[in-house]
Amino acid sequence: NLLFCVFLNAQQKPDLIKYKTTIDKLKAWENYCKSISEAENYSLLLDAAEKGIQLAKNDEKFLGSFYFYKGYGYEYTNNQYQKATDYYEKSLQLAQKVKNTRLETSDLMRLNYMYYSIKDHEKGKQLIDYIKKVVDTIKDDDSKATLLGSLGEYYLDRSEFENFINYKLKAINLLMSDQNKDELKTNNIGVSYLQIADAYNDMKQYEKAIEYCKYAEPYLNRDDGIAFLYNSYIEIYTQLDNLKSAQKYYADLYKLANGKHMLDLNLSYGNRNMADYYLRKNRLRLADSYANKAIYFGKRSQDEEIQMEANVIKGK
């Protein structure tokens, strides 16, 4: 099984005794953390990042990177957003100090999500003001695209859809022009298109939403991105009263999420959309059954916003 081999290779733990210098050890361990995060093994990432922090305690360049991975591990292990925020903030300070633009950009992007998730609107606003100030000075297209995307998401959270779409399309164009797109970058293009689809969905422009889902499809190669796509389709097709298509994507979502704890959030969201559909049709028993599933997966995801929305639909 080729995939299994790739997965094993991705997480081959380096034997640090083989490396002569501390720098070589740190580089090997940083690559190990990167491969674990790409393989989406977040509980292992927490342990590996902690070991990296101990190894790098006198090296600010590497320490910032391991702080980032520790934050990333917390963010994706049961959505421990406050702990993630603390580590991303530490990482950001060091990235700015050693002038590591790539790491600084990654920290800013994650913190934009975190401040929204933990409802720290003051820090969120300061972060966006800072990004606006520096975005045009950044030479690296990747970093620039990431920051433009973060600006877009800030406006999306405030339902300023035109600003959002404008920034997102600029970010997508920069990512598209990169000749050496890796898997993660390609997936990010797909997710960006999906976010635009969701904005059109919120504006009740469903044909436009479908159009952007179609743009997204060829770029999505990670489970969370594909689950996002299925949920977008479920939402669009339930709004369009096309139950058959909604049920197809609902079944696809369950197939994809089988045994993958990190997709509980997506399952809760899919069930909530189905509950909403049956509620509008006044088929209360069916709506209730989907609402119960939304609550169940919401609790398992430990994401407070998803749980709140599941409870709202149950209350209705």
Tab-separated table of N, CA, C and O in Angstrom, residues 96-192:
chain	number	residue	atom	x	y	z
A	96	GLN	N	9.574	37.895	14.565
A	96	GLN	CA	9.822	39.313	14.278
A	96	GLN	C	11.241	39.709	14.703
A	96	GLN	O	11.915	40.471	14.018
A	97	LYS	N	11.684	39.129	15.801
A	97	LYS	CA	13.015	39.456	16.323
A	97	LYS	C	14.124	38.979	15.379
A	97	LYS	O	15.075	39.698	15.114
A	98	VAL	N	13.967	37.744	14.855
A	98	VAL	CA	15.030	37.201	13.969
A	98	VAL	C	14.746	37.483	12.492
A	98	VAL	O	15.439	37.016	11.614
A	99	LYS	N	13.679	38.241	12.245
A	99	LYS	CA	13.283	38.636	10.874
A	99	LYS	C	13.022	37.431	9.952
A	99	LYS	O	13.529	37.366	8.839
A	100	ASN	N	12.246	36.467	10.471
A	100	ASN	CA	11.847	35.318	9.664
A	100	ASN	C	10.437	35.596	9.111
A	100	ASN	O	9.430	35.346	9.771
A	101	THR	N	10.394	36.151	7.882
A	101	THR	CA	9.119	36.607	7.304
A	101	THR	C	8.111	35.466	7.151
A	101	THR	O	6.931	35.623	7.426
A	102	ARG	N	8.605	34.311	6.699
A	102	ARG	CA	7.702	33.169	6.472
A	102	ARG	C	7.004	32.747	7.761
A	102	ARG	O	5.801	32.524	7.791
A	103	LEU	N	7.813	32.625	8.819
A	103	LEU	CA	7.242	32.200	10.104
A	103	LEU	C	6.312	33.282	10.648
A	103	LEU	O	5.219	32.988	11.145
A	104	GLU	N	6.734	34.536	10.530
A	104	GLU	CA	5.895	35.646	11.006
A	104	GLU	C	4.526	35.603	10.303
A	104	GLU	O	3.475	35.748	10.934
A	105	THR	N	4.551	35.356	8.994
A	105	THR	CA	3.312	35.298	8.216
A	105	THR	C	2.406	34.165	8.701
A	105	THR	O	1.211	34.347	8.870
A	106	SER	N	3.005	32.993	8.921
A	106	SER	CA	2.220	31.848	9.409
A	106	SER	C	1.594	32.157	10.765
A	106	SER	O	0.434	31.840	11.016
A	107	ASP	N	2.380	32.792	11.638
A	107	ASP	CA	1.857	33.161	12.963
A	107	ASP	C	0.703	34.155	12.855
A	107	ASP	O	-0.321	34.017	13.525
A	108	LEU	N	0.882	35.165	12.005
A	108	LEU	CA	-0.170	36.176	11.836
A	108	LEU	C	-1.456	35.544	11.314
A	108	LEU	O	-2.555	35.869	11.765
A	109	MET	N	-1.304	34.603	10.359
A	109	MET	CA	-2.491	33.954	9.794
A	109	MET	C	-3.225	33.150	10.860
A	109	MET	O	-4.440	33.242	10.996
A	110	ARG	N	-2.474	32.340	11.629
A	110	ARG	CA	-3.137	31.507	12.646
A	110	ARG	C	-3.753	32.395	13.739
A	110	ARG	O	-4.842	32.123	14.226
A	111	LEU	N	-3.036	33.457	14.131
A	111	LEU	CA	-3.557	34.323	15.199
A	111	LEU	C	-4.827	35.053	14.757
A	111	LEU	O	-5.708	35.314	15.581
A	112	ASN	N	-4.921	35.359	13.469
A	112	ASN	CA	-6.152	35.969	12.955
A	112	ASN	C	-7.355	35.053	13.235
A	112	ASN	O	-8.408	35.500	13.682
A	113	TYR	N	-7.173	33.736	13.016
A	113	TYR	CA	-8.233	32.757	13.342
A	113	TYR	C	-8.447	32.661	14.845
A	113	TYR	O	-9.575	32.587	15.329
A	114	MET	N	-7.328	32.626	15.577
A	114	MET	CA	-7.422	32.396	17.024
A	114	MET	C	-8.136	33.545	17.744
A	114	MET	O	-8.998	33.321	18.575
A	115	TYR	N	-7.767	34.787	17.391
A	115	TYR	CA	-8.402	35.918	18.077
A	115	TYR	C	-9.900	35.948	17.798
A	115	TYR	O	-10.697	36.315	18.660
A	116	TYR	N	-10.273	35.540	16.586
A	116	TYR	CA	-11.700	35.447	16.269
A	116	TYR	C	-12.350	34.340	17.100
A	116	TYR	O	-13.421	34.529	17.671
A	117	SER	N	-11.657	33.200	17.203
A	117	SER	CA	-12.230	32.046	17.903
A	117	SER	C	-12.361	32.277	19.402
A	117	SER	O	-13.305	31.808	20.026
A	118	ILE	N	-11.374	32.991	19.991
A	118	ILE	CA	-11.461	33.217	21.446
A	118	ILE	C	-12.130	34.564	21.757
A	118	ILE	O	-12.162	35.003	22.897
A	119	LYS	N	-12.637	35.209	20.704
A	119	LYS	CA	-13.397	36.469	20.826
A	119	LYS	C	-12.574	37.620	21.406
A	119	LYS	O	-13.083	38.457	22.137
A	120	ASP	N	-11.259	37.630	21.084
A	120	ASP	CA	-10.428	38.763	21.515
A	120	ASP	C	-10.394	39.781	20.367
A	120	ASP	O	-9.456	39.836	19.574
A	121	HIS	N	-11.458	40.589	20.285
A	121	HIS	CA	-11.626	41.476	19.129
A	121	HIS	C	-10.607	42.610	19.110
A	121	HIS	O	-10.213	43.066	18.048
A	122	GLU	N	-10.157	43.023	20.295
A	122	GLU	CA	-9.181	44.120	20.373
A	122	GLU	C	-7.851	43.692	19.742
A	122	GLU	O	-7.293	44.385	18.893
A	123	LYS	N	-7.376	42.506	20.150
A	123	LYS	CA	-6.119	41.994	19.568
A	123	LYS	C	-6.297	41.700	18.079
A	123	LYS	O	-5.377	41.896	17.292
A	124	GLY	N	-7.474	41.219	17.704
A	124	GLY	CA	-7.764	40.936	16.292
A	124	GLY	C	-7.639	42.192	15.449
A	124	GLY	O	-7.034	42.186	14.370
A	125	LYS	N	-8.173	43.292	15.955
A	125	LYS	CA	-8.136	44.581	15.242
A	125	LYS	C	-6.688	45.084	15.119
A	125	LYS	O	-6.255	45.536	14.063
A	126	GLN	N	-5.918	44.981	16.224
A	126	GLN	CA	-4.507	45.409	16.201
A	126	GLN	C	-3.713	44.590	15.181
A	126	GLN	O	-2.868	45.133	14.454
A	127	LEU	N	-4.000	43.290	15.140
A	127	LEU	CA	-3.316	42.391	14.204
A	127	LEU	C	-3.586	42.807	12.761
A	127	LEU	O	-2.669	42.888	11.939
A	128	ILE	N	-4.844	43.106	12.448
A	128	ILE	CA	-5.220	43.479	11.080
A	128	ILE	C	-4.581	44.821	10.697
A	128	ILE	O	-4.086	44.987	9.587
A	129	ASP	N	-4.555	45.766	11.638
A	129	ASP	CA	-3.903	47.065	11.365
A	129	ASP	C	-2.427	46.857	11.034
A	129	ASP	O	-1.877	47.493	10.138
A	130	TYR	N	-1.790	45.946	11.775
A	130	TYR	CA	-0.376	45.652	11.539
A	130	TYR	C	-0.186	45.017	10.151
A	130	TYR	O	0.705	45.404	9.401
A	131	ILE	N	-1.038	44.053	9.806
A	131	ILE	CA	-0.932	43.372	8.501
A	131	ILE	C	-1.095	44.387	7.359
A	131	ILE	O	-0.346	44.375	6.387
A	132	LYS	N	-2.083	45.279	7.503
A	132	LYS	CA	-2.305	46.285	6.450
A	132	LYS	C	-1.060	47.151	6.255
A	132	LYS	O	-0.746	47.563	5.146
A	133	LYS	N	-0.369	47.400	7.360
A	133	LYS	CA	0.809	48.265	7.320
A	133	LYS	C	1.967	47.579	6.581
A	133	LYS	O	2.708	48.209	5.845
A	134	VAL	N	2.104	46.242	6.781
A	134	VAL	CA	3.301	45.566	6.242
A	134	VAL	C	3.076	44.822	4.917
A	134	VAL	O	4.036	44.512	4.224
A	135	VAL	N	1.806	44.571	4.553
A	135	VAL	CA	1.549	43.643	3.433
A	135	VAL	C	2.224	44.067	2.126
A	135	VAL	O	2.764	43.239	1.389
A	136	ASP	N	2.266	45.355	1.832
A	136	ASP	CA	2.852	45.801	0.554
A	136	ASP	C	4.368	45.819	0.561
A	136	ASP	O	4.996	45.941	-0.489
A	137	THR	N	4.970	45.682	1.755
A	137	THR	CA	6.438	45.696	1.826
A	137	THR	C	7.003	44.285	1.647
A	137	THR	O	8.206	44.103	1.545
A	138	ILE	N	6.122	43.278	1.616
A	138	ILE	CA	6.600	41.890	1.594
A	138	ILE	C	6.896	41.442	0.175
A	138	ILE	O	6.055	41.530	-0.719
A	139	LYS	N	8.128	40.947	-0.016
A	139	LYS	CA	8.585	40.555	-1.365
A	139	LYS	C	8.125	39.132	-1.709
A	139	LYS	O	7.869	38.811	-2.850
A	140	ASP	N	8.098	38.278	-0.689
A	140	ASP	CA	7.796	36.866	-0.912
A	140	ASP	C	6.307	36.669	-1.234
A	140	ASP	O	5.434	37.000	-0.428
A	141	ASP	N	6.011	36.167	-2.432
A	141	ASP	CA	4.616	36.029	-2.892
A	141	ASP	C	3.762	35.152	-1.976
A	141	ASP	O	2.586	35.444	-1.742
A	142	ASP	N	4.354	34.066	-1.493
A	142	ASP	CA	3.627	33.160	-0.587
A	142	ASP	C	3.122	33.901	0.643
A	142	ASP	O	1.962	33.807	1.031
A	143	SER	N	4.075	34.604	1.261
A	143	SER	CA	3.746	35.318	2.500
A	143	SER	C	2.713	36.407	2.230
A	143	SER	O	1.772	36.600	2.994
A	144	LYS	N	2.896	37.087	1.108
A	144	LYS	CA	1.970	38.161	0.743
A	144	LYS	C	0.558	37.598	0.532
A	144	LYS	O	-0.436	38.168	1.006
A	145	ALA	N	0.482	36.455	-0.166
A	145	ALA	CA	-0.822	35.823	-0.421
A	145	ALA	C	-1.499	35.423	0.890
A	145	ALA	O	-2.699	35.618	1.074
A	146	THR	N	-0.705	34.889	1.807
A	146	THR	CA	-1.239	34.480	3.113
A	146	THR	C	-1.837	35.669	3.853
A	146	THR	O	-2.930	35.598	4.406
A	147	LEU	N	-1.096	36.777	3.839
A	147	LEU	CA	-1.570	37.970	4.564
A	147	LEU	C	-2.794	38.595	3.898
A	147	LEU	O	-3.717	39.057	4.577
A	148	LEU	N	-2.822	38.612	2.565
A	148	LEU	CA	-4.014	39.115	1.860
A	148	LEU	C	-5.227	38.256	2.216
A	148	LEU	O	-6.329	38.757	2.422
A	149	GLY	N	-4.997	36.927	2.295
A	149	GLY	CA	-6.074	36.013	2.690
A	149	GLY	C	-6.568	36.305	4.098
A	149	GLY	O	-7.769	36.287	4.366
A	150	SER	N	-5.629	36.602	5.005
A	150	SER	CA	-6.009	36.923	6.388
A	150	SER	C	-6.834	38.203	6.456
A	150	SER	O	-7.802	38.295	7.213
A	151	LEU	N	-6.447	39.205	5.650
A	151	LEU	CA	-7.230	40.448	5.598
A	151	LEU	C	-8.650	40.139	5.118
A	151	LEU	O	-9.639	40.628	5.665
A	152	GLY	N	-8.725	39.284	4.087
A	152	GLY	CA	-10.041	38.896	3.567
A	152	GLY	C	-10.896	38.250	4.632
A	152	GLY	O	-12.074	38.603	4.808
A	153	GLU	N	-10.295	37.313	5.375
A	153	GLU	CA	-11.079	36.590	6.389
A	153	GLU	C	-11.566	37.508	7.502
A	153	GLU	O	-12.648	37.317	8.052
A	154	TYR	N	-10.755	38.501	7.816
A	154	TYR	CA	-11.169	39.486	8.820
A	154	TYR	C	-12.478	40.158	8.374
A	154	TYR	O	-13.413	40.314	9.152
A	155	TYR	N	-12.544	40.525	7.098
A	155	TYR	CA	-13.769	41.169	6.585
A	155	TYR	C	-14.924	40.186	6.466
A	155	TYR	O	-16.080	40.553	6.661
A	156	LEU	N	-14.600	38.928	6.169
A	156	LEU	CA	-15.654	37.903	6.096
A	156	LEU	C	-16.339	37.757	7.456
A	156	LEU	O	-17.562	37.672	7.534
A	157	ASP	N	-15.521	37.725	8.513
A	157	ASP	CA	-16.077	37.590	9.869
A	157	ASP	C	-17.014	38.745	10.209
A	157	ASP	O	-17.868	38.624	11.080
A	158	ARG	N	-16.832	39.866	9.516
A	158	ARG	CA	-17.690	41.038	9.757
A	158	ARG	C	-18.754	41.193	8.671
A	158	ARG	O	-19.383	42.234	8.549
A	159	SER	N	-18.928	40.145	7.857
A	159	SER	CA	-19.924	40.123	6.766
A	159	SER	C	-19.741	41.256	5.754
A	159	SER	O	-20.702	41.705	5.142
A	160	GLU	N	-18.493	41.735	5.600
A	160	GLU	CA	-18.199	42.727	4.548
A	160	GLU	C	-17.722	41.946	3.324
A	160	GLU	O	-16.520	41.822	3.059
A	161	PHE	N	-18.705	41.403	2.577
A	161	PHE	CA	-18.398	40.387	1.571
A	161	PHE	C	-17.568	40.909	0.399
A	161	PHE	O	-16.705	40.209	-0.112
A	162	GLU	N	-17.841	42.130	-0.028
A	162	GLU	CA	-17.099	42.641	-1.190
A	162	GLU	C	-15.615	42.796	-0.891
A	162	GLU	O	-14.760	42.407	-1.691
A	163	ASN	N	-15.318	43.371	0.284
A	163	ASN	CA	-13.922	43.496	0.713
A	163	ASN	C	-13.270	42.125	0.793
A	163	ASN	O	-12.129	41.922	0.372
A	164	PHE	N	-14.014	41.189	1.370
A	164	PHE	CA	-13.504	39.826	1.536
A	164	PHE	C	-13.136	39.197	0.190
A	164	PHE	O	-12.028	38.709	-0.009
A	165	ILE	N	-14.079	39.228	-0.756
A	165	ILE	CA	-13.870	38.575	-2.058
A	165	ILE	C	-12.693	39.230	-2.793
A	165	ILE	O	-11.849	38.553	-3.388
A	166	ASN	N	-12.615	40.539	-2.694
A	166	ASN	CA	-11.540	41.296	-3.316
A	166	ASN	C	-10.156	40.826	-2.839
A	166	ASN	O	-9.268	40.513	-3.639
A	167	TYR	N	-9.983	40.765	-1.518
A	167	TYR	CA	-8.694	40.332	-0.957
A	167	TYR	C	-8.410	38.863	-1.282
A	167	TYR	O	-7.279	38.491	-1.580
A	168	LYS	N	-9.423	38.027	-1.213
A	168	LYS	CA	-9.234	36.593	-1.464
A	168	LYS	C	-8.785	36.334	-2.904
A	168	LYS	O	-7.913	35.501	-3.148
A	169	LEU	N	-9.408	37.030	-3.852
A	169	LEU	CA	-9.036	36.817	-5.258
A	169	LEU	C	-7.598	37.278	-5.521
A	169	LEU	O	-6.861	36.647	-6.276
A	170	LYS	N	-7.188	38.363	-4.866
A	170	LYS	CA	-5.792	38.815	-4.983
A	170	LYS	C	-4.842	37.734	-4.462
A	170	LYS	O	-3.800	37.451	-5.059
A	171	ALA	N	-5.221	37.145	-3.333
A	171	ALA	CA	-4.391	36.089	-2.729
A	171	ALA	C	-4.318	34.869	-3.641
A	171	ALA	O	-3.245	34.294	-3.861
A	172	ILE	N	-5.464	34.467	-4.202
A	172	ILE	CA	-5.503	33.301	-5.100
A	172	ILE	C	-4.609	33.550	-6.313
A	172	ILE	O	-3.836	32.677	-6.723
A	173	ASN	N	-4.682	34.748	-6.895
A	173	ASN	CA	-3.859	35.053	-8.075
A	173	ASN	C	-2.371	34.926	-7.791
A	173	ASN	O	-1.607	34.421	-8.611
A	174	LEU	N	-1.969	35.369	-6.596
A	174	LEU	CA	-0.551	35.236	-6.229
A	174	LEU	C	-0.165	33.765	-6.079
A	174	LEU	O	0.896	33.336	-6.538
A	175	LEU	N	-1.029	32.981	-5.426
A	175	LEU	CA	-0.733	31.554	-5.235
A	175	LEU	C	-0.681	30.814	-6.569
A	175	LEU	O	0.136	29.925	-6.779
A	176	MET	N	-1.582	31.192	-7.474
A	176	MET	CA	-1.653	30.538	-8.783
A	176	MET	C	-0.380	30.761	-9.594
A	176	MET	O	0.012	29.922	-10.388
A	177	SER	N	0.249	31.928	-9.398
A	177	SER	CA	1.414	32.259	-10.228
A	177	SER	C	2.671	31.510	-9.775
A	177	SER	O	3.706	31.554	-10.428
A	178	ASP	N	2.582	30.791	-8.640
A	178	ASP	CA	3.728	30.055	-8.116
A	178	ASP	C	3.932	28.760	-8.903
A	178	ASP	O	3.054	27.903	-8.939
A	179	GLN	N	5.097	28.632	-9.514
A	179	GLN	CA	5.387	27.436	-10.326
A	179	GLN	C	5.633	26.199	-9.464
A	179	GLN	O	5.458	25.078	-9.901
A	180	ASN	N	6.077	26.405	-8.219
A	180	ASN	CA	6.442	25.250	-7.368
A	180	ASN	C	5.420	25.006	-6.263
A	180	ASN	O	5.774	24.880	-5.102
A	181	LYS	N	4.158	24.957	-6.639
A	181	LYS	CA	3.115	24.764	-5.623
A	181	LYS	C	3.243	23.386	-4.979
A	181	LYS	O	3.291	22.385	-5.677
A	182	ASP	N	3.302	23.346	-3.644
A	182	ASP	CA	3.261	22.046	-2.977
A	182	ASP	C	1.807	21.695	-2.653
A	182	ASP	O	0.886	22.462	-2.945
A	183	GLU	N	1.644	20.524	-2.046
A	183	GLU	CA	0.292	20.012	-1.782
A	183	GLU	C	-0.532	20.956	-0.908
A	183	GLU	O	-1.696	21.216	-1.171
A	184	LEU	N	0.123	21.487	0.121
A	184	LEU	CA	-0.581	22.351	1.070
A	184	LEU	C	-1.027	23.649	0.392
A	184	LEU	O	-2.152	24.114	0.567
A	185	LYS	N	-0.139	24.203	-0.424
A	185	LYS	CA	-0.454	25.456	-1.111
A	185	LYS	C	-1.612	25.256	-2.092
A	185	LYS	O	-2.508	26.079	-2.214
A	186	THR	N	-1.551	24.112	-2.790
A	186	THR	CA	-2.616	23.791	-3.747
A	186	THR	C	-3.949	23.679	-3.010
A	186	THR	O	-4.969	24.225	-3.440
A	187	ASN	N	-3.915	22.998	-1.864
A	187	ASN	CA	-5.133	22.856	-1.055
A	187	ASN	C	-5.651	24.223	-0.606
A	187	ASN	O	-6.858	24.475	-0.588
A	188	ASN	N	-4.717	25.119	-0.255
A	188	ASN	CA	-5.112	26.460	0.199
A	188	ASN	C	-5.839	27.251	-0.886
A	188	ASN	O	-6.732	28.052	-0.594
A	189	ILE	N	-5.443	27.021	-2.147
A	189	ILE	CA	-6.154	27.678	-3.256
A	189	ILE	C	-7.604	27.190	-3.260
A	189	ILE	O	-8.546	27.977	-3.368
A	190	GLY	N	-7.778	25.873	-3.116
A	190	GLY	CA	-9.126	25.293	-3.084
A	190	GLY	C	-9.954	25.832	-1.936
A	190	GLY	O	-11.117	26.215	-2.114
A	191	VAL	N	-9.344	25.912	-0.757
A	191	VAL	CA	-10.068	26.403	0.428
A	191	VAL	C	-10.455	27.876	0.239
A	191	VAL	O	-11.556	28.298	0.613
A	192	SER	N	-9.571	28.650	-0.394
A	192	SER	CA	-9.878	30.068	-0.649
A	192	SER	C	-11.094	30.206	-1.572
A	192	SER	O	-11.976	31.036	-1.346
